[in-house]
């Protein structure tokens, strides 16, 4: 199952839904003081992953692609690329 590329596509779709949910919280609950916690957490988490992914995928995938896809999808993108399940 984990070696199935569609499994990873579903997880990547879930990552995009999580981003959309984090952004929607900001607009749906303007009175909530902690409305951006999830959004900021995603930015920090995915931003921290980028240097690591650069070290493992730089020779196979462009730096810009690594930065964008890691920021959007996190490990759900780079792990299957590293394992050869998906192409960068």
Coordinates of N, CA, C and O in Angstrom, one line a residue:
X1 N 0.8 -1.2 0.0 CA 0.0 0.0 0.0 C 0.9 1.3 0.0 O 0.6 2.2 -0.8
X2 N 1.9 1.3 0.8 CA 2.7 2.5 0.9 C 3.5 2.7 -0.4 O 3.9 3.8 -0.7
X3 N 3.8 1.6 -1.1 CA 4.5 1.7 -2.3 C 3.6 2.0 -3.5 O 4.1 2.2 -4.6
X4 N 2.3 2.2 -3.3 CA 1.4 2.6 -4.3 C 1.4 4.1 -4.4 O 1.2 4.9 -3.5
X5 N 1.6 4.6 -5.7 CA 1.7 6.1 -5.9 C 0.4 6.8 -5.6 O 0.4 7.9 -5.1
X6 N -0.7 6.1 -5.7 CA -2.0 6.8 -5.5 C -2.2 7.0 -4.0 O -2.9 8.0 -3.6
X7 N -1.6 6.2 -3.2 CA -1.7 6.4 -1.7 C -1.0 7.7 -1.4 O -1.6 8.5 -0.6
X8 N 0.1 8.0 -2.0 CA 0.8 9.3 -1.8 C 0.1 10.4 -2.4 O 0.1 11.5 -1.8
X9 N -0.6 10.2 -3.5 CA -1.4 11.3 -4.1 C -2.5 11.7 -3.2 O -2.9 12.9 -3.1
X10 N -3.1 10.7 -2.6 CA -4.2 11.0 -1.6 C -3.7 11.8 -0.4 O -4.3 12.8 0.0
X11 N -2.5 11.4 0.1 CA -1.9 12.2 1.2 C -1.5 13.6 0.8 O -1.7 14.5 1.6
X12 N -1.0 13.7 -0.4 CA -0.7 15.1 -0.9 C -2.0 15.9 -1.1 O -2.0 17.1 -0.7
X13 N -3.1 15.3 -1.5 CA -4.3 16.0 -1.6 C -4.8 16.5 -0.2 O -5.3 17.6 0.0
X14 N -4.6 15.6 0.8 CA -4.9 15.9 2.2 C -4.1 17.1 2.7 O -4.6 17.9 3.4
X15 N -2.8 17.2 2.3 CA -2.0 18.3 2.7 C -2.5 19.6 2.1 O -2.6 20.6 2.8
X16 N -3.0 19.6 0.9 CA -3.6 20.8 0.3 C -4.9 21.2 1.0 O -5.2 22.3 1.2
X17 N -5.7 20.2 1.4 CA -6.9 20.4 2.1 C -6.6 21.0 3.5 O -7.2 22.0 3.9
X18 N -5.5 20.6 4.1 CA -5.1 21.1 5.4 C -4.7 22.6 5.3 O -5.0 23.4 6.1
X19 N -3.9 22.9 4.2 CA -3.6 24.3 3.9 C -4.9 25.1 3.8 O -5.0 26.2 4.3
X20 N -5.8 24.6 3.0 CA -7.1 25.4 2.7 C -7.8 25.6 4.0 O -8.4 26.6 4.3
X21 N -7.9 24.5 4.9 CA -8.5 24.6 6.1 C -7.9 25.7 7.0 O -8.5 26.5 7.7
X22 N -6.5 25.7 7.1 CA -5.8 26.6 7.9 C -6.1 28.1 7.4 O -6.3 29.0 8.3
X23 N -6.2 28.3 6.1 CA -6.5 29.6 5.6 C -7.9 30.0 5.9 O -8.2 31.1 6.3
X24 N -8.8 29.0 5.7 CA -10.2 29.3 6.0 C -10.5 29.7 7.4 O -11.4 30.5 7.7
X25 N -9.8 29.1 8.4 CA -9.9 29.4 9.8 C -9.7 30.9 10.0 O -10.4 31.5 10.8
X26 N -8.7 31.4 9.3 CA -8.4 32.9 9.5 C -9.6 33.7 9.1 O -10.0 34.7 9.8
X27 N -10.3 33.3 8.0 CA -11.5 34.1 7.6 C -12.8 33.8 8.3 O -13.6 34.6 8.4
X28 N -12.9 32.5 8.6 CA -14.2 32.1 9.3 C -14.3 32.5 10.7 O -15.4 32.7 11.2
X29 N -13.2 32.7 11.4 CA -13.2 33.1 12.8 C -12.4 34.3 13.1 O -11.3 34.2 13.8
X30 N -12.7 35.4 12.6 CA -11.9 36.6 12.7 C -11.8 37.1 14.2 O -10.8 37.7 14.6
X31 N -12.7 36.7 15.0 CA -12.6 37.1 16.4 C -11.7 36.2 17.3 O -11.4 36.5 18.4
X32 N -11.4 35.0 16.8 CA -10.6 34.0 17.5 C -9.1 34.5 17.5 O -8.5 34.7 16.5
X33 N -8.6 34.6 18.7 CA -7.2 35.1 18.8 C -6.1 34.2 18.3 O -5.1 34.7 17.9
X34 N -6.4 32.9 18.3 CA -5.4 32.0 17.8 C -5.7 31.4 16.4 O -5.3 30.3 16.1
X35 N -6.4 32.2 15.6 CA -6.8 31.7 14.3 C -5.7 31.3 13.4 O -5.9 30.5 12.5
X36 N -4.5 31.9 13.5 CA -3.5 31.6 12.6 C -2.5 30.6 13.1 O -1.5 30.3 12.4
X37 N -2.8 29.9 14.2 CA -1.8 29.0 14.8 C -1.5 27.8 13.8 O -0.4 27.5 13.6
X38 N -2.6 27.2 13.3 CA -2.4 26.1 12.3 C -1.6 26.6 11.1 O -0.7 25.9 10.7
X39 N -2.0 27.7 10.6 CA -1.3 28.3 9.4 C 0.2 28.5 9.6 O 1.0 28.1 8.9
X40 N 0.5 29.2 10.7 CA 1.9 29.4 11.1 C 2.6 28.1 11.4 O 3.8 28.0 11.0
X41 N 2.0 27.2 12.0 CA 2.6 25.9 12.3 C 2.9 25.2 11.0 O 4.0 24.6 10.9
X42 N 2.1 25.2 10.0 CA 2.4 24.6 8.7 C 3.5 25.3 8.1 O 4.4 24.6 7.5
X43 N 3.6 26.6 8.1 CA 4.7 27.3 7.5 C 6.0 26.9 8.2 O 7.0 26.6 7.5
X44 N 6.0 26.9 9.5 CA 7.2 26.5 10.2 C 7.6 25.0 9.9 O 8.8 24.8 9.6
X45 N 6.7 24.1 10.0 CA 7.0 22.7 9.9 C 7.5 22.4 8.5 O 8.5 21.8 8.3
X46 N 6.8 22.9 7.4 CA 7.3 22.7 6.1 C 8.5 23.5 5.7 O 9.4 23.0 5.0
X47 N 8.7 24.6 6.3 CA 9.9 25.4 6.1 C 11.1 24.7 6.6 O 12.2 24.7 6.0
X48 N 11.0 24.1 7.8 CA 12.1 23.4 8.4 C 12.5 22.2 7.6 O 13.7 21.8 7.6
X49 N 11.6 21.6 6.9 CA 11.9 20.4 6.1 C 12.7 20.7 4.9 O 13.5 19.8 4.5
X50 N 12.6 21.9 4.4 CA 13.3 22.2 3.1 C 14.8 22.0 3.1 O 15.3 21.3 2.2
X51 N 15.5 22.4 4.1 CA 17.0 22.2 4.1 C 17.4 20.7 4.1 O 18.3 20.3 3.4
X52 N 16.6 19.9 4.8 CA 16.9 18.5 4.8 C 16.6 17.8 3.5 O 17.4 17.0 2.9
X53 N 15.5 18.2 2.9 CA 15.1 17.6 1.6 C 16.1 18.1 0.5 O 16.5 17.3 -0.4
X54 N 16.6 19.3 0.6 CA 17.7 19.7 -0.3 C 18.9 18.8 -0.3 O 19.5 18.5 -1.3
X55 N 19.2 18.4 0.9 CA 20.4 17.5 1.0 C 20.2 16.1 0.4 O 21.2 15.6 -0.1
X56 N 19.0 15.6 0.4 CA 18.8 14.3 -0.1 C 18.3 14.2 -1.5 O 18.5 13.2 -2.2
X57 N 17.7 15.3 -2.1 CA 17.2 15.3 -3.4 C 17.8 16.2 -4.4 O 17.5 16.3 -5.6
X58 N 18.8 17.1 -4.0 CA 19.3 18.1 -4.8 C 19.9 17.6 -6.1 O 19.7 18.3 -7.2
X59 N 20.5 16.5 -6.2 CA 21.1 16.0 -7.4 C 20.1 15.5 -8.4 O 20.3 15.4 -9.6
X60 N 18.9 15.2 -8.0 CA 17.9 14.6 -8.8 C 16.7 15.6 -9.2 O 16.1 15.5 -10.2
X61 N 16.5 16.6 -8.3 CA 15.4 17.5 -8.5 C 15.9 19.0 -8.3 O 16.8 19.2 -7.5
X62 N 15.3 19.9 -9.1 CA 15.8 21.3 -9.0 C 15.4 21.9 -7.6 O 14.5 21.5 -6.9
X63 N 16.2 22.8 -7.2 CA 16.1 23.5 -5.9 C 14.7 24.1 -5.8 O 14.0 24.0 -4.7
X64 N 14.2 24.8 -6.8 CA 12.9 25.5 -6.8 C 11.8 24.5 -6.6 O 10.9 24.7 -5.8
X65 N 11.9 23.4 -7.4 CA 10.9 22.3 -7.3 C 10.8 21.8 -5.8 O 9.8 21.6 -5.3
X66 N 12.0 21.5 -5.3 CA 12.1 21.0 -3.9 C 11.4 21.9 -3.0 O 10.6 21.5 -2.1
X67 N 11.8 23.2 -3.1 CA 11.2 24.2 -2.1 C 9.7 24.3 -2.2 O 9.0 24.3 -1.2
X68 N 9.2 24.4 -3.4 CA 7.8 24.6 -3.6 C 7.0 23.4 -3.2 O 6.0 23.4 -2.4
X69 N 7.4 22.2 -3.7 CA 6.6 21.0 -3.4 C 6.8 20.6 -1.9 O 5.8 20.1 -1.3
X70 N 7.9 20.8 -1.3 CA 8.1 20.5 0.1 C 7.2 21.4 0.9 O 6.6 21.0 1.9
X71 N 7.2 22.7 0.6 CA 6.4 23.7 1.3 C 4.9 23.3 1.2 O 4.1 23.4 2.2
X72 N 4.4 22.9 0.0 CA 3.0 22.6 -0.2 C 2.6 21.2 0.4 O 1.6 21.1 1.1
X73 N 3.5 20.2 0.2 CA 3.1 18.8 0.5 C 3.8 18.2 1.7 O 3.4 17.2 2.2
X74 N 5.0 18.8 2.0 CA 5.8 18.2 3.1 C 6.3 16.8 2.8 O 6.6 16.5 1.6
X75 N 6.4 15.9 3.8 CA 6.9 14.6 3.6 C 6.1 13.7 2.6 O 6.6 12.8 2.1
X76 N 4.8 14.1 2.4 CA 4.0 13.3 1.5 C 4.5 13.4 0.1 O 4.1 12.6 -0.8
X77 N 5.3 14.4 -0.2 CA 5.9 14.5 -1.5 C 7.3 14.0 -1.5 O 7.7 13.1 -2.4
X78 N 8.2 14.4 -0.6 CA 9.6 14.1 -0.8 C 9.9 12.6 -0.4 O 10.8 12.0 -0.9
X79 N 9.2 12.0 0.6 CA 9.5 10.7 1.0 C 9.2 9.7 -0.2 O 10.1 8.9 -0.5
X80 N 8.1 9.7 -0.9 CA 8.0 8.8 -2.0 C 8.9 9.1 -3.2 O 9.3 8.2 -3.9
X81 N 9.3 10.4 -3.3 CA 10.4 10.7 -4.4 C 11.7 10.0 -3.9 O 12.4 9.4 -4.8
X82 N 12.0 10.2 -2.7 CA 13.3 9.6 -2.2 C 13.3 8.0 -2.3 O 14.3 7.4 -2.7
X83 N 12.1 7.4 -2.1 CA 12.0 6.0 -2.2 C 11.8 5.5 -3.7 O 11.8 4.3 -3.9
X84 N 11.7 6.4 -4.6 CA 11.5 6.1 -6.0 C 10.1 5.7 -6.4 O 9.9 5.2 -7.5
X85 N 9.2 6.0 -5.6 CA 7.8 5.7 -5.9 C 7.2 6.8 -6.9 O 6.5 6.4 -7.8
X86 N 7.6 8.0 -6.6 CA 7.2 9.1 -7.5 C 8.4 9.8 -8.1 O 9.5 9.7 -7.5
X87 N 8.2 10.5 -9.2 CA 9.3 11.2 -9.8 C 9.2 12.7 -9.3 O 8.1 13.2 -9.0
X88 N 10.3 13.3 -9.1 CA 10.4 14.7 -8.7 C 9.8 15.6 -9.6 O 9.3 16.7 -9.4

